[in-house]
Structure formats: C-alpha cells, structure tokens
Amino acid sequence: MVVKNLQINGFRNLKKFNIRFGDLKNLLYGVNGSGKTSIIEALYLLGFGKSFLQANKQDMTNFNSSGFFIRADIAGKSGVNTLNASYEKNFAMQLNNEKSPLAEIGKYLYPLFFSSLNYNLFIDHNPHFRKMIDRFIFGVHALYLHHILRYNHLVKQKNFLLKKLGKPINNSELDSWNKLLSVTGFEIVKKRMSFINQLNNEIKASFSSELKINYLPSLLANKEISETSLLRDLQLVKNAEMKYRGCLLGPQRDRFALMVSDKKMQLFSSGEKKKHLLIIYLAFINMFYRAHNDFPVFLIDDYDVAMDFKNLNFIIDHFPQMQIIATSVAKNDKFDDSFELGKEN
C-alpha cells in the first residue's frame, strides 16, 4: 500500500495543505511547528480513526476552523482508493465516498507508527504495549477488531452496573455480563496467545535475537484457558468486583513481560530499548507482508531521534519496496523524496 497524495484542511495548524508523496522513502523536514508531525498524525487518523496522541477530535481542529477534512488516495493491489476523514460536530470516515468500518479501511491503509516516545511508553507501560499488540493483531486479522470493540462495550456496561452507588446489584444481570465477557474475552486471549507465539518465532528466525515476549493473561491461575475457565474466574472475583465497583479481571488487564536473555527489558538502556522495540516492529512487518503480500505504510516521527542511522539504513535496505514517511528538522539525502515545510502552511 502506498499513499499517493494527501489533502488536509483545518487539522491542527494545516489549512488547505496538499502533498504528493513518492512511492518509496519520503522525508518531511523543517523547523518545529511547521506541521510535520500533524501530517503523520493525519495519516494515522485515516487508518485508525484516532490520534496516536491523547487528543479528542476538537483538540485536533484548527483554532480558526469549525472542523477538519482529510483525504488521501491510496494505491494498492485493488487499484487506487480514496479515504476521507472529516469532523464537524461528528466524526466520519469514508472509503471511496461511502461510510465504511475500520475493519474494511484497514485493508487499504495500515499506518505503522514509530517515534522516539514509543520505546518508553510501550516497554515500561503495559496498557500502551497491550494496545500496540492489539493494533498489530488487527493488521493481520482484521476481524479481531470486532472482538475488541465488543469486549470494550461489555466491560463498559458491566462497570456501569457495578458503579450503581447506593443501589443493590442484580446478581443475575452481573452473571449475564460475565457470560458474555467470557465468550468474547476467550476469543481475545486465544488470538493474543497465537499472535505472540508467531511474533516470538519471527523475532528469533529473522533477527536471531534473544528477545522474547511473555504474554500474561489476567487470570486467577495458570491453566488451560477456555470460555468455561474464564467464566469460572469471573465468578470467583464477583464479590471482590462488587466491593471494588469495577472489573478486576480480563483481557483489559493482560500484561506482557519483555525479556532479553531472561532479563527484563526495563533494566536496559534507552538505546537497547529502542533497538529491541524496533526488532518487534520489523518482525511484525514480515508477518504483515506474509498475510497481505503487501507492506504497511511506515510512519516515523523524528526518525533521527527515534533510531540511529544504522537502524534506518537497515530498514531502508531490508524493505526496499515499503513506503516510509518520516519527519526530521534536517534534510537527509538517504530519502528518495524530501519536502521542506515552512512555519506557516
């Protein structure tokens, strides 16, 4: 998949902005505040319907605009398809001018985002790493998104029931939510287990790395996992959840332990963390390519901070046909196409 061109209006500091990318290695460079990261963010938004920053849609809207509009033409095996994202009171996404779910949009644009912030957030904070793994699984199994969305909805409903302060909790209603959560939760745990196993195998086979990801489901005991065992666990913590007034167990609390030669990666230097997180990304790119016979669009914000030149050269040489869109304050002739951005766009 290749982003051919991008139009942005009213998003962050970008108004009536147009750019035509090259098919391979692209660099957006310029002073801070010129909108480089906003361009990367707009592409990410087109693929996932949300920002990689903690921001709502109103926060992304230009101060002098009532909303924003983003449009991109994406070339792929099925030809050129158009993606639109717009916000004016409500957020909407379209594929070829028709409303389309994210699972369908992901077939045409999968933006893989890497930045200097990733290694600390993803390695040291389980919720961020868990979300990253979920995005990776979605990249190779689009229907996985259905399970995640359904599960999140069920957790929200169960939490609402548990938080009815001062009111008695209906046990039969709570049991019903637990039954539904055990079914969807098992699908998520099963898919995460399978994916992590494949990812570890890819890391070892392709990079001869001692890095290993241990998946630690939020369950009461290490045993064979099934819908029945998950439901049993939920029933066992029911009284504790009623006292806590919130969900205490399930995939939303799963953890991952990143180990290198049996040592926790949190103990390593920032340079080692970046290196090993990048290995995880590169292993995923291999898996993505096998699943789709195509590459994701690799977005790298502040590439010269996020990785050293050795790693950048490895990515460019190892994936010569993958489109990269990177940002930096300075130009680099290693990229096929460079675009200088001024302070005002």
Phi, psi and omega in degrees: 000140184222128173280116182277311178210162185219133176240134181225134176217124176080011181258121184054235180261015184258123178230130180050048182262133178226141177211141176246115184276155169281164184285344187244259190255114184245139177235125171260118182229156181158178183292161176298140182091003181274354175101012183299308181294329179296326177293315177300317181296321179297319178294320178297317179299321178297328182273327187239353179077007179209166180273160171277356175260161177280083184213140174270174186297324180295323178296332181278348184278137178302143183304328184262015181236154178270351180187189178220162179220133178229135180220138178218143172260125185244122178268136179205196183295334181266009182105207180258127179238151183250131176246135176236143170226130182222151178220123172203093189074313177235151179263136181221144176235141181226146171244117183052046175066018175234139179303133186217143178286160181300325181299328178279318180300324181298342177287340185250332177217118172236100180276122179259114189256133178223135178211175180292343179280336188302313192296325178285314182296312187284325183276323186264351183230110185303319180303322180290318179294322179298317178294323177298314179298320178297320177294321178298314180297318176302325181297331181250347178221088187302325183290347177302328180302324179301316180295318180296312181297317179295316181297316180299322178296317180296318178298318179299316180293319179294318178298322178298318178296317182290336185267011178289078186300133177079359180244143178294140180270130180285111183298319181294325178292320178296320177298323180295317178296320179297322178297314179295319180295325180293325180291307182288323179298321179296321178299320180291313180299317180299316181290321178296317179301312181297316183295314181298321177298315178294320180296317177299318178297321180292318179301316182289317185289319186270334187234002179047040184266150175272007178288136176218138178256120176262124179267126185239088180300147180280080180231167183282334182207157176279105181207177177296128186265136178208173174302320182295315181292324179293319177297320179299317178298317180297323178292324182291332180261007185302313181296321178295321179293322178295324178287319181285335183061046177187163180288132183248352187213145178137176183304335179292351178242010179301149179237160178227132177251119179265120185238142173232115185052043178067017175247141180296133183294336178301337182278350185275166179290165179299323178296318178293322178298314179300315182300313184285326175295322178296323177300319178299316179298314183294323176297320177296321179301318176300316180294319179299316181296319179295326181285328188239353188054039182201163180254153168288171171267118186270115179257124181234112179270130184050060187304325184284349172262324183289333182205159177274171184295329179299315179291321178299313179298323179297315180297314181297318181284325184283330180235068186296336183263359181275131177287130176242134173236109187240162177235156177193165175276345185233154178284152178216122184289355177293338181273145181289320182230129180237143182227118179271130179252136176271179183294323180249135180233000000 
